[in-house]
């Protein structure tokens, strides 16, 4: 599971459908299955994370799997070990899959070519964040009943956002119409090549007008100063405020992948308002990741005695 770009619409639908029973499962008082008992999932995050790391770890544990976690800050990476040596060391302890986040685009692909176990991309550089796009799609589909034909507005730093890229790949496969809005220096130069239904709009009021879904991205504060975009200017031009949200459809959904910076990309009244799906996204992330681990790790090892073969 390296990215959304290479998946078909049918494959995406399959995983969204497979997440449904796990959504129900999370309503139960006892949240532990034995499905992946005896399996081990390596969780290798070379970049910081709160929700994605905890979500994958919890998904594995609720399926009954053990996890082995790499703490990048406290690992031999700090001593100069290469990525592939670190990952091969983890692999030598025989995990059944590896979940990986890395600041370099393409790092999980590089690893997947060299290991025999499934690799799940938990975010690579500015490239893709496939499980985030799947959980966003599940949230939208649950609330709207479909993805087809929806008007989805994505606000912020589109250029550097792996969340935006994976969402654009996914939603355009379903014929959603995407409107991108943010500071010109954070816009991909080639918006037209992203798909026939992807457009760029300069003013946020126009971008939000008539939207079914408004997704605000996290602003990477370290980028706010380059070249000369002070926070005040971002807030004035692109913050999702209640006034701006009123231009969207009255039943429009508000999404944010987290971590949210309140008062910067999103006003607290919107983040906590009745249209916000932020916490629902987190809960759905668990269901999507359980479904993926179930399919990629489930089943007996290839060399184990198989009842059907006997
Ligand atoms: C995102 C990420 O790290 O790509 N967070 C997440 O996984 N939910 C978004 C971000 O950090 O901007």
PDB file of C-alpha atoms and ligand atoms in Angstrom:
ATOM      1  CA  UNK A   1       0.000   0.000   0.000  1.00  0.00           C
ATOM      2  CA  UNK A   2       2.358   2.640  -1.285  1.00  0.00           C
ATOM      3  CA  UNK A   3       0.023   5.226  -2.751  1.00  0.00           C
ATOM      4  CA  UNK A   4      -3.421   5.984  -4.131  1.00  0.00           C
ATOM      5  CA  UNK A   5      -2.201   6.956  -7.604  1.00  0.00           C
ATOM      6  CA  UNK A   6      -1.722   3.377  -8.815  1.00  0.00           C
ATOM      7  CA  UNK A   7      -4.922   1.961  -7.270  1.00  0.00           C
ATOM      8  CA  UNK A   8      -8.058   1.483  -9.329  1.00  0.00           C
ATOM      9  CA  UNK A   9     -11.411   2.851  -8.290  1.00  0.00           C
ATOM     10  CA  UNK A  10     -12.526  -0.740  -7.633  1.00  0.00           C
ATOM     11  CA  UNK A  11      -9.575  -1.422  -5.325  1.00  0.00           C
ATOM     12  CA  UNK A  12     -10.318   1.768  -3.386  1.00  0.00           C
ATOM     13  CA  UNK A  13     -13.997   0.850  -3.105  1.00  0.00           C
ATOM     14  CA  UNK A  14     -12.985  -2.592  -1.891  1.00  0.00           C
ATOM     15  CA  UNK A  15     -10.945  -1.175   0.991  1.00  0.00           C
ATOM     16  CA  UNK A  16     -13.644   1.355   1.910  1.00  0.00           C
ATOM     17  CA  UNK A  17     -16.209  -1.449   2.019  1.00  0.00           C
ATOM     18  CA  UNK A  18     -13.860  -3.642   4.051  1.00  0.00           C
ATOM     19  CA  UNK A  19     -13.517  -0.858   6.638  1.00  0.00           C
ATOM     20  CA  UNK A  20     -17.273  -0.935   7.382  1.00  0.00           C
ATOM     21  CA  UNK A  21     -17.284  -3.930   9.767  1.00  0.00           C
ATOM     22  CA  UNK A  22     -14.335  -2.430  11.640  1.00  0.00           C
ATOM     23  CA  UNK A  23     -16.293   0.805  12.126  1.00  0.00           C
ATOM     24  CA  UNK A  24     -19.015  -1.271  13.800  1.00  0.00           C
ATOM     25  CA  UNK A  25     -16.422  -3.183  15.805  1.00  0.00           C
ATOM     26  CA  UNK A  26     -15.227   0.034  17.431  1.00  0.00           C
ATOM     27  CA  UNK A  27     -18.653   0.561  18.970  1.00  0.00           C
ATOM     28  CA  UNK A  28     -18.265  -2.644  21.002  1.00  0.00           C
ATOM     29  CA  UNK A  29     -17.160  -2.472  24.639  1.00  0.00           C
ATOM     30  CA  UNK A  30     -14.497  -5.156  24.048  1.00  0.00           C
ATOM     31  CA  UNK A  31     -12.156  -4.107  21.274  1.00  0.00           C
ATOM     32  CA  UNK A  32      -9.825  -7.043  20.674  1.00  0.00           C
ATOM     33  CA  UNK A  33      -9.819  -9.637  17.907  1.00  0.00           C
ATOM     34  CA  UNK A  34      -7.557 -12.664  17.514  1.00  0.00           C
ATOM     35  CA  UNK A  35      -7.400 -12.439  13.702  1.00  0.00           C
ATOM     36  CA  UNK A  36      -3.703 -11.532  13.522  1.00  0.00           C
ATOM     37  CA  UNK A  37      -2.599 -13.357  16.676  1.00  0.00           C
ATOM     38  CA  UNK A  38       1.011 -14.464  16.266  1.00  0.00           C
ATOM     39  CA  UNK A  39       1.717 -11.832  13.599  1.00  0.00           C
ATOM     40  CA  UNK A  40       4.008  -8.857  14.089  1.00  0.00           C
ATOM     41  CA  UNK A  41       3.771  -5.433  12.488  1.00  0.00           C
ATOM     42  CA  UNK A  42       6.862  -3.210  12.477  1.00  0.00           C
ATOM     43  CA  UNK A  43       6.027   0.452  12.959  1.00  0.00           C
ATOM     44  CA  UNK A  44       8.914   2.497  11.597  1.00  0.00           C
ATOM     45  CA  UNK A  45       8.349   6.239  11.802  1.00  0.00           C
ATOM     46  CA  UNK A  46      11.372   8.230  10.716  1.00  0.00           C
ATOM     47  CA  UNK A  47       9.351  11.435  11.038  1.00  0.00           C
ATOM     48  CA  UNK A  48       7.174  12.700  13.878  1.00  0.00           C
ATOM     49  CA  UNK A  49       3.539  11.694  14.095  1.00  0.00           C
ATOM     50  CA  UNK A  50       0.770  11.503  16.640  1.00  0.00           C
ATOM     51  CA  UNK A  51      -2.412  10.175  15.109  1.00  0.00           C
ATOM     52  CA  UNK A  52      -1.074   8.050  12.267  1.00  0.00           C
ATOM     53  CA  UNK A  53       1.453   6.204  14.456  1.00  0.00           C
ATOM     54  CA  UNK A  54      -0.992   5.602  17.297  1.00  0.00           C
ATOM     55  CA  UNK A  55      -3.707   4.656  14.823  1.00  0.00           C
ATOM     56  CA  UNK A  56      -1.604   1.987  13.067  1.00  0.00           C
ATOM     57  CA  UNK A  57      -0.303   0.658  16.404  1.00  0.00           C
ATOM     58  CA  UNK A  58      -3.818   0.457  17.833  1.00  0.00           C
ATOM     59  CA  UNK A  59      -5.183  -1.093  14.621  1.00  0.00           C
ATOM     60  CA  UNK A  60      -2.535  -3.846  14.763  1.00  0.00           C
ATOM     61  CA  UNK A  61      -3.109  -4.500  18.444  1.00  0.00           C
ATOM     62  CA  UNK A  62      -6.909  -4.643  18.121  1.00  0.00           C
ATOM     63  CA  UNK A  63      -6.445  -7.288  15.428  1.00  0.00           C
ATOM     64  CA  UNK A  64      -4.348  -9.276  17.926  1.00  0.00           C
ATOM     65  CA  UNK A  65      -0.945  -8.584  16.300  1.00  0.00           C
ATOM     66  CA  UNK A  66       2.185  -7.570  18.183  1.00  0.00           C
ATOM     67  CA  UNK A  67       4.054  -4.466  17.134  1.00  0.00           C
ATOM     68  CA  UNK A  68       7.733  -3.582  17.126  1.00  0.00           C
ATOM     69  CA  UNK A  69       8.230   0.158  17.126  1.00  0.00           C
ATOM     70  CA  UNK A  70      11.223   2.062  15.879  1.00  0.00           C
ATOM     71  CA  UNK A  71      11.788   5.338  17.693  1.00  0.00           C
ATOM     72  CA  UNK A  72      13.752   7.326  15.144  1.00  0.00           C
ATOM     73  CA  UNK A  73      14.975   9.829  17.728  1.00  0.00           C
ATOM     74  CA  UNK A  74      16.406   7.098  19.945  1.00  0.00           C
ATOM     75  CA  UNK A  75      17.645   4.736  17.208  1.00  0.00           C
ATOM     76  CA  UNK A  76      20.939   4.119  15.436  1.00  0.00           C
ATOM     77  CA  UNK A  77      19.805   6.459  12.659  1.00  0.00           C
ATOM     78  CA  UNK A  78      21.223   9.119  14.927  1.00  0.00           C
ATOM     79  CA  UNK A  79      24.553   7.272  14.749  1.00  0.00           C
ATOM     80  CA  UNK A  80      24.618   7.414  10.958  1.00  0.00           C
ATOM     81  CA  UNK A  81      22.992   4.117  10.004  1.00  0.00           C
ATOM     82  CA  UNK A  82      21.419   4.171   6.543  1.00  0.00           C
ATOM     83  CA  UNK A  83      17.689   3.777   5.998  1.00  0.00           C
ATOM     84  CA  UNK A  84      18.054   0.416   4.284  1.00  0.00           C
ATOM     85  CA  UNK A  85      20.326  -0.980   7.031  1.00  0.00           C
ATOM     86  CA  UNK A  86      17.837   0.109   9.701  1.00  0.00           C
ATOM     87  CA  UNK A  87      14.932  -1.411   7.810  1.00  0.00           C
ATOM     88  CA  UNK A  88      16.843  -4.654   7.082  1.00  0.00           C
ATOM     89  CA  UNK A  89      17.611  -4.909  10.805  1.00  0.00           C
ATOM     90  CA  UNK A  90      13.904  -4.672  11.594  1.00  0.00           C
ATOM     91  CA  UNK A  91      13.170  -7.198   8.831  1.00  0.00           C
ATOM     92  CA  UNK A  92      15.694  -9.636  10.326  1.00  0.00           C
ATOM     93  CA  UNK A  93      13.439  -9.847  13.400  1.00  0.00           C
ATOM     94  CA  UNK A  94      10.789 -11.260  11.051  1.00  0.00           C
ATOM     95  CA  UNK A  95       7.840  -8.901  11.154  1.00  0.00           C
ATOM     96  CA  UNK A  96       4.953  -9.736   8.817  1.00  0.00           C
ATOM     97  CA  UNK A  97       4.594  -6.157   7.524  1.00  0.00           C
ATOM     98  CA  UNK A  98       6.177  -2.773   7.966  1.00  0.00           C
ATOM     99  CA  UNK A  99       4.355   0.522   8.351  1.00  0.00           C
ATOM    100  CA  UNK A 100       6.639   3.354   7.404  1.00  0.00           C
ATOM    101  CA  UNK A 101       6.722   7.150   7.498  1.00  0.00           C
ATOM    102  CA  UNK A 102       9.685   9.024   6.088  1.00  0.00           C
ATOM    103  CA  UNK A 103      10.484  12.610   5.142  1.00  0.00           C
ATOM    104  CA  UNK A 104      11.805  11.518   1.721  1.00  0.00           C
ATOM    105  CA  UNK A 105       9.279  11.035  -1.069  1.00  0.00           C
ATOM    106  CA  UNK A 106       9.602   7.490  -2.407  1.00  0.00           C
ATOM    107  CA  UNK A 107      11.300   5.999   0.690  1.00  0.00           C
ATOM    108  CA  UNK A 108       8.593   3.315   1.223  1.00  0.00           C
ATOM    109  CA  UNK A 109       8.831   2.337  -2.478  1.00  0.00           C
ATOM    110  CA  UNK A 110      12.608   1.988  -2.119  1.00  0.00           C
ATOM    111  CA  UNK A 111      12.111  -0.296   0.887  1.00  0.00           C
ATOM    112  CA  UNK A 112       9.280  -2.286  -0.727  1.00  0.00           C
ATOM    113  CA  UNK A 113      11.542  -3.166  -3.660  1.00  0.00           C
ATOM    114  CA  UNK A 114      14.076  -4.623  -1.245  1.00  0.00           C
ATOM    115  CA  UNK A 115      11.933  -6.501   1.308  1.00  0.00           C
ATOM    116  CA  UNK A 116       9.589  -9.447   0.835  1.00  0.00           C
ATOM    117  CA  UNK A 117       6.976  -8.258   3.347  1.00  0.00           C
ATOM    118  CA  UNK A 118       4.117  -5.805   2.701  1.00  0.00           C
ATOM    119  CA  UNK A 119       5.034  -2.154   3.164  1.00  0.00           C
ATOM    120  CA  UNK A 120       2.351   0.345   4.191  1.00  0.00           C
ATOM    121  CA  UNK A 121       3.102   3.976   3.453  1.00  0.00           C
ATOM    122  CA  UNK A 122       2.172   6.167   6.437  1.00  0.00           C
ATOM    123  CA  UNK A 123       3.282   9.333   4.626  1.00  0.00           C
ATOM    124  CA  UNK A 124       6.371   9.887   2.449  1.00  0.00           C
ATOM    125  CA  UNK A 125       7.739  13.400   2.104  1.00  0.00           C
ATOM    126  CA  UNK A 126       5.491  15.558  -0.054  1.00  0.00           C
ATOM    127  CA  UNK A 127       4.389  12.546  -2.091  1.00  0.00           C
ATOM    128  CA  UNK A 128       1.510  10.444  -0.708  1.00  0.00           C
ATOM    129  CA  UNK A 129      -0.407   9.585   2.457  1.00  0.00           C
ATOM    130  CA  UNK A 130      -2.704   6.852   1.162  1.00  0.00           C
ATOM    131  CA  UNK A 131      -4.376   5.836   4.426  1.00  0.00           C
ATOM    132  CA  UNK A 132      -5.285   9.476   5.130  1.00  0.00           C
ATOM    133  CA  UNK A 133      -7.022   9.739   1.739  1.00  0.00           C
ATOM    134  CA  UNK A 134      -8.872   6.464   2.401  1.00  0.00           C
ATOM    135  CA  UNK A 135     -10.112   7.612   5.800  1.00  0.00           C
ATOM    136  CA  UNK A 136     -11.140  10.973   4.344  1.00  0.00           C
ATOM    137  CA  UNK A 137     -13.049   9.199   1.563  1.00  0.00           C
ATOM    138  CA  UNK A 138     -14.737   6.899   4.074  1.00  0.00           C
ATOM    139  CA  UNK A 139     -15.809   9.904   6.158  1.00  0.00           C
ATOM    140  CA  UNK A 140     -17.186  11.737   3.126  1.00  0.00           C
ATOM    141  CA  UNK A 141     -18.920   8.656   1.711  1.00  0.00           C
ATOM    142  CA  UNK A 142     -20.567   7.874   5.059  1.00  0.00           C
ATOM    143  CA  UNK A 143     -21.972  11.395   5.363  1.00  0.00           C
ATOM    144  CA  UNK A 144     -22.806  12.112   1.721  1.00  0.00           C
ATOM    145  CA  UNK A 145     -23.604   8.591   0.546  1.00  0.00           C
ATOM    146  CA  UNK A 146     -21.262   8.952  -2.447  1.00  0.00           C
ATOM    147  CA  UNK A 147     -18.089  10.579  -3.720  1.00  0.00           C
ATOM    148  CA  UNK A 148     -19.226  11.040  -7.317  1.00  0.00           C
ATOM    149  CA  UNK A 149     -19.876  14.585  -8.422  1.00  0.00           C
ATOM    150  CA  UNK A 150     -19.127  16.230  -5.060  1.00  0.00           C
ATOM    151  CA  UNK A 151     -17.492  19.664  -4.936  1.00  0.00           C
ATOM    152  CA  UNK A 152     -14.434  19.352  -2.711  1.00  0.00           C
ATOM    153  CA  UNK A 153     -12.378  22.427  -1.803  1.00  0.00           C
ATOM    154  CA  UNK A 154      -8.849  21.975  -0.449  1.00  0.00           C
ATOM    155  CA  UNK A 155      -7.280  24.971   1.285  1.00  0.00           C
ATOM    156  CA  UNK A 156      -3.657  25.707   2.104  1.00  0.00           C
ATOM    157  CA  UNK A 157      -0.231  24.458   1.133  1.00  0.00           C
ATOM    158  CA  UNK A 158      -1.195  22.168  -1.728  1.00  0.00           C
ATOM    159  CA  UNK A 159       2.322  22.003  -3.151  1.00  0.00           C
ATOM    160  CA  UNK A 160       3.937  20.379  -0.107  1.00  0.00           C
ATOM    161  CA  UNK A 161       0.951  18.365   1.108  1.00  0.00           C
ATOM    162  CA  UNK A 162       0.977  14.592   0.700  1.00  0.00           C
ATOM    163  CA  UNK A 163      -2.550  14.637   2.124  1.00  0.00           C
ATOM    164  CA  UNK A 164      -3.717  16.892  -0.715  1.00  0.00           C
ATOM    165  CA  UNK A 165      -1.965  14.782  -3.371  1.00  0.00           C
ATOM    166  CA  UNK A 166      -3.451  11.481  -2.166  1.00  0.00           C
ATOM    167  CA  UNK A 167      -6.891  13.058  -1.823  1.00  0.00           C
ATOM    168  CA  UNK A 168      -6.724  14.527  -5.323  1.00  0.00           C
ATOM    169  CA  UNK A 169      -5.714  11.136  -6.754  1.00  0.00           C
ATOM    170  CA  UNK A 170      -8.540   9.397  -4.922  1.00  0.00           C
ATOM    171  CA  UNK A 171     -11.365  11.870  -5.415  1.00  0.00           C
ATOM    172  CA  UNK A 172     -10.701  12.444  -9.123  1.00  0.00           C
ATOM    173  CA  UNK A 173     -10.968   8.663  -9.714  1.00  0.00           C
ATOM    174  CA  UNK A 174     -14.555   9.014  -8.435  1.00  0.00           C
ATOM    175  CA  UNK A 175     -15.400  12.058 -10.518  1.00  0.00           C
ATOM    176  CA  UNK A 176     -15.406  14.587  -7.686  1.00  0.00           C
ATOM    177  CA  UNK A 177     -14.695  18.206  -8.654  1.00  0.00           C
ATOM    178  CA  UNK A 178     -11.707  19.612  -6.812  1.00  0.00           C
ATOM    179  CA  UNK A 179     -11.034  23.284  -6.133  1.00  0.00           C
ATOM    180  CA  UNK A 180      -7.603  24.203  -4.796  1.00  0.00           C
ATOM    181  CA  UNK A 181      -6.999  27.493  -3.007  1.00  0.00           C
ATOM    182  CA  UNK A 182      -3.933  28.848  -1.220  1.00  0.00           C
ATOM    183  CA  UNK A 183      -1.038  31.257  -1.545  1.00  0.00           C
ATOM    184  CA  UNK A 184       0.316  31.265  -5.131  1.00  0.00           C
ATOM    185  CA  UNK A 185       3.746  30.019  -4.004  1.00  0.00           C
ATOM    186  CA  UNK A 186       2.074  26.942  -2.484  1.00  0.00           C
ATOM    187  CA  UNK A 187       0.157  25.993  -5.604  1.00  0.00           C
ATOM    188  CA  UNK A 188       1.437  23.256  -7.915  1.00  0.00           C
ATOM    189  CA  UNK A 189       2.473  24.871 -11.198  1.00  0.00           C
ATOM    190  CA  UNK A 190       0.647  22.222 -13.194  1.00  0.00           C
ATOM    191  CA  UNK A 191      -2.876  22.161 -11.708  1.00  0.00           C
ATOM    192  CA  UNK A 192      -4.354  21.259 -15.109  1.00  0.00           C
ATOM    193  CA  UNK A 193      -2.335  18.017 -15.209  1.00  0.00           C
ATOM    194  CA  UNK A 194      -3.825  16.868 -11.885  1.00  0.00           C
ATOM    195  CA  UNK A 195      -7.066  15.985 -13.637  1.00  0.00           C
ATOM    196  CA  UNK A 196      -9.839  17.411 -15.799  1.00  0.00           C
ATOM    197  CA  UNK A 197     -11.971  18.232 -12.750  1.00  0.00           C
ATOM    198  CA  UNK A 198      -9.252  20.026 -10.786  1.00  0.00           C
ATOM    199  CA  UNK A 199      -9.159  23.819 -10.811  1.00  0.00           C
ATOM    200  CA  UNK A 200      -7.393  26.553  -8.933  1.00  0.00           C
ATOM    201  CA  UNK A 201      -9.236  29.539  -7.484  1.00  0.00           C
ATOM    202  CA  UNK A 202      -7.477  32.581  -6.036  1.00  0.00           C
ATOM    203  CA  UNK A 203     -10.012  33.939  -3.544  1.00  0.00           C
ATOM    204  CA  UNK A 204     -11.126  31.705  -0.693  1.00  0.00           C
ATOM    205  CA  UNK A 205     -14.709  33.046  -0.804  1.00  0.00           C
ATOM    206  CA  UNK A 206     -15.022  31.877  -4.393  1.00  0.00           C
ATOM    207  CA  UNK A 207     -13.246  28.585  -3.659  1.00  0.00           C
ATOM    208  CA  UNK A 208     -15.640  27.694  -0.836  1.00  0.00           C
ATOM    209  CA  UNK A 209     -18.779  28.827  -2.701  1.00  0.00           C
ATOM    210  CA  UNK A 210     -21.197  25.895  -3.056  1.00  0.00           C
ATOM    211  CA  UNK A 211     -18.711  23.313  -1.714  1.00  0.00           C
ATOM    212  CA  UNK A 212     -19.933  19.963  -0.358  1.00  0.00           C
ATOM    213  CA  UNK A 213     -16.662  19.366   1.480  1.00  0.00           C
ATOM    214  CA  UNK A 214     -14.065  21.881   2.684  1.00  0.00           C
ATOM    215  CA  UNK A 215     -10.705  20.460   3.705  1.00  0.00           C
ATOM    216  CA  UNK A 216      -8.227  22.738   5.475  1.00  0.00           C
ATOM    217  CA  UNK A 217      -4.610  21.541   5.492  1.00  0.00           C
ATOM    218  CA  UNK A 218      -2.125  22.105   8.262  1.00  0.00           C
ATOM    219  CA  UNK A 219       0.107  25.092   7.653  1.00  0.00           C
ATOM    220  CA  UNK A 220       3.735  24.147   8.176  1.00  0.00           C
ATOM    221  CA  UNK A 221       4.685  27.200  10.208  1.00  0.00           C
ATOM    222  CA  UNK A 222       8.342  26.932   9.200  1.00  0.00           C
ATOM    223  CA  UNK A 223       7.274  27.633   5.625  1.00  0.00           C
ATOM    224  CA  UNK A 224       5.239  30.714   6.521  1.00  0.00           C
ATOM    225  CA  UNK A 225       8.243  32.981   6.328  1.00  0.00           C
ATOM    226  CA  UNK A 226       9.499  31.895   2.928  1.00  0.00           C
ATOM    227  CA  UNK A 227       9.569  34.052   0.913  1.00  0.00           C
ATOM    228  CA  UNK A 228       7.770  36.641   2.981  1.00  0.00           C
ATOM    229  CA  UNK A 229       4.373  35.266   3.858  1.00  0.00           C
ATOM    230  CA  UNK A 230       3.708  36.424   7.416  1.00  0.00           C
ATOM    231  CA  UNK A 231       1.128  34.486   9.460  1.00  0.00           C
ATOM    232  CA  UNK A 232      -1.204  37.517   9.492  1.00  0.00           C
ATOM    233  CA  UNK A 233      -1.353  37.495   5.722  1.00  0.00           C
ATOM    234  CA  UNK A 234      -2.159  33.801   5.639  1.00  0.00           C
ATOM    235  CA  UNK A 235      -4.913  34.235   8.214  1.00  0.00           C
ATOM    236  CA  UNK A 236      -6.405  37.197   6.341  1.00  0.00           C
ATOM    237  CA  UNK A 237      -6.307  35.404   2.998  1.00  0.00           C
ATOM    238  CA  UNK A 238      -6.924  31.742   3.659  1.00  0.00           C
ATOM    239  CA  UNK A 239      -8.141  30.915   7.205  1.00  0.00           C
ATOM    240  CA  UNK A 240     -11.350  28.890   7.244  1.00  0.00           C
ATOM    241  CA  UNK A 241     -13.680  31.087   9.300  1.00  0.00           C
ATOM    242  CA  UNK A 242     -17.421  30.737  10.050  1.00  0.00           C
ATOM    243  CA  UNK A 243     -18.191  33.612   7.622  1.00  0.00           C
ATOM    244  CA  UNK A 244     -16.307  31.922   4.810  1.00  0.00           C
ATOM    245  CA  UNK A 245     -17.821  28.523   5.578  1.00  0.00           C
ATOM    246  CA  UNK A 246     -21.311  30.035   5.237  1.00  0.00           C
ATOM    247  CA  UNK A 247     -20.649  30.318   1.493  1.00  0.00           C
ATOM    248  CA  UNK A 248     -20.418  26.526   1.241  1.00  0.00           C
ATOM    249  CA  UNK A 249     -23.534  24.357   1.113  1.00  0.00           C
ATOM    250  CA  UNK A 250     -25.358  24.415   4.471  1.00  0.00           C
ATOM    251  CA  UNK A 251     -24.638  20.691   4.905  1.00  0.00           C
ATOM    252  CA  UNK A 252     -20.982  20.991   3.846  1.00  0.00           C
ATOM    253  CA  UNK A 253     -18.464  18.890   5.775  1.00  0.00           C
ATOM    254  CA  UNK A 254     -15.291  20.336   7.271  1.00  0.00           C
ATOM    255  CA  UNK A 255     -12.248  18.044   7.227  1.00  0.00           C
ATOM    256  CA  UNK A 256      -8.734  18.506   8.587  1.00  0.00           C
ATOM    257  CA  UNK A 257      -6.078  15.759   8.711  1.00  0.00           C
ATOM    258  CA  UNK A 258      -4.534  17.112  11.921  1.00  0.00           C
ATOM    259  CA  UNK A 259      -2.550  18.341  13.643  1.00  0.00           C
ATOM    260  CA  UNK A 260      -4.723  21.486  13.559  1.00  0.00           C
ATOM    261  CA  UNK A 261      -3.278  24.853  14.303  1.00  0.00           C
ATOM    262  CA  UNK A 262      -6.284  26.711  15.624  1.00  0.00           C
ATOM    263  CA  UNK A 263      -6.321  30.367  14.755  1.00  0.00           C
ATOM    264  CA  UNK A 264      -4.026  29.836  11.770  1.00  0.00           C
ATOM    265  CA  UNK A 265      -5.557  27.633   9.058  1.00  0.00           C
ATOM    266  CA  UNK A 266      -8.850  27.126  10.880  1.00  0.00           C
ATOM    267  CA  UNK A 267     -10.946  29.149  13.327  1.00  0.00           C
ATOM    268  CA  UNK A 268     -11.877  27.278  16.519  1.00  0.00           C
ATOM    269  CA  UNK A 269     -15.582  27.944  15.887  1.00  0.00           C
ATOM    270  CA  UNK A 270     -15.263  25.928  12.633  1.00  0.00           C
ATOM    271  CA  UNK A 271     -13.007  23.224  14.098  1.00  0.00           C
ATOM    272  CA  UNK A 272     -15.504  22.603  16.904  1.00  0.00           C
ATOM    273  CA  UNK A 273     -18.626  23.461  14.915  1.00  0.00           C
ATOM    274  CA  UNK A 274     -21.457  21.131  13.869  1.00  0.00           C
ATOM    275  CA  UNK A 275     -19.999  20.628  10.376  1.00  0.00           C
ATOM    276  CA  UNK A 276     -16.597  19.487  11.621  1.00  0.00           C
ATOM    277  CA  UNK A 277     -15.702  15.818  11.022  1.00  0.00           C
ATOM    278  CA  UNK A 278     -12.216  16.042  12.485  1.00  0.00           C
ATOM    279  CA  UNK A 279     -12.656  13.450  15.237  1.00  0.00           C
ATOM    280  CA  UNK A 280     -14.764  11.203  13.028  1.00  0.00           C
ATOM    281  CA  UNK A 281     -11.797  11.176  10.617  1.00  0.00           C
ATOM    282  CA  UNK A 282      -9.584   9.894  13.444  1.00  0.00           C
ATOM    283  CA  UNK A 283     -12.027   7.111  14.347  1.00  0.00           C
ATOM    284  CA  UNK A 284     -12.389   6.140  10.688  1.00  0.00           C
ATOM    285  CA  UNK A 285      -8.599   6.025  10.360  1.00  0.00           C
ATOM    286  CA  UNK A 286      -8.548   3.131  12.789  1.00  0.00           C
ATOM    287  CA  UNK A 287     -11.135   1.202  10.750  1.00  0.00           C
ATOM    288  CA  UNK A 288      -9.318   1.794   7.450  1.00  0.00           C
ATOM    289  CA  UNK A 289      -5.971   0.712   8.904  1.00  0.00           C
ATOM    290  CA  UNK A 290      -7.486  -2.411  10.481  1.00  0.00           C
ATOM    291  CA  UNK A 291      -8.983  -3.338   7.100  1.00  0.00           C
ATOM    292  CA  UNK A 292      -5.634  -2.852   5.342  1.00  0.00           C
ATOM    293  CA  UNK A 293      -3.635  -4.805   7.925  1.00  0.00           C
ATOM    294  CA  UNK A 294      -6.255  -7.540   7.888  1.00  0.00           C
ATOM    295  CA  UNK A 295      -5.836  -7.983   4.143  1.00  0.00           C
ATOM    296  CA  UNK A 296      -2.095  -7.472   3.855  1.00  0.00           C
ATOM    297  CA  UNK A 297      -1.025  -9.445   6.938  1.00  0.00           C
ATOM    298  CA  UNK A 298      -3.926 -11.871   7.418  1.00  0.00           C
ATOM    299  CA  UNK A 299      -3.767 -15.518   6.417  1.00  0.00           C
ATOM    300  CA  UNK A 300      -1.191 -18.176   7.314  1.00  0.00           C
ATOM    301  CA  UNK A 301       2.465 -17.771   6.287  1.00  0.00           C
ATOM    302  CA  UNK A 302       3.177 -19.194   2.839  1.00  0.00           C
ATOM    303  CA  UNK A 303       5.292 -22.082   4.217  1.00  0.00           C
ATOM    304  CA  UNK A 304       2.980 -23.034   7.101  1.00  0.00           C
ATOM    305  CA  UNK A 305       1.122 -26.324   6.845  1.00  0.00           C
ATOM    306  CA  UNK A 306      -2.228 -25.505   5.287  1.00  0.00           C
ATOM    307  CA  UNK A 307      -5.289 -27.590   6.186  1.00  0.00           C
ATOM    308  CA  UNK A 308      -6.629 -27.394   2.635  1.00  0.00           C
ATOM    309  CA  UNK A 309      -3.341 -28.677   1.190  1.00  0.00           C
ATOM    310  CA  UNK A 310      -3.357 -31.616   3.601  1.00  0.00           C
TER     311      UNK A 310
HETATM  312  C1  LIG B   1      -0.539  14.811   8.120  1.00  0.00           C
HETATM  313  C2  LIG B   1       0.815  14.305   7.742  1.00  0.00           C
HETATM  314  O1  LIG B   1       1.690  14.094   8.580  1.00  0.00           O
HETATM  315  O2  LIG B   1       0.985  14.098   6.563  1.00  0.00           O
HETATM  316  N1  LIG B   1      -0.977  14.415   9.357  1.00  0.00           N
HETATM  317  C3  LIG B   1      -1.546  13.186   9.466  1.00  0.00           C
HETATM  318  O3  LIG B   1      -0.934  12.189   9.195  1.00  0.00           O
HETATM  319  N2  LIG B   1      -2.815  13.121   9.870  1.00  0.00           N
HETATM  320  C4  LIG B   1      -0.752  16.234   7.870  1.00  0.00           C
HETATM  321  C5  LIG B   1       0.276  17.176   8.356  1.00  0.00           C
HETATM  322  O4  LIG B   1       1.063  16.880   9.240  1.00  0.00           O
HETATM  323  O5  LIG B   1       0.264  18.278   7.836  1.00  0.00           O
END
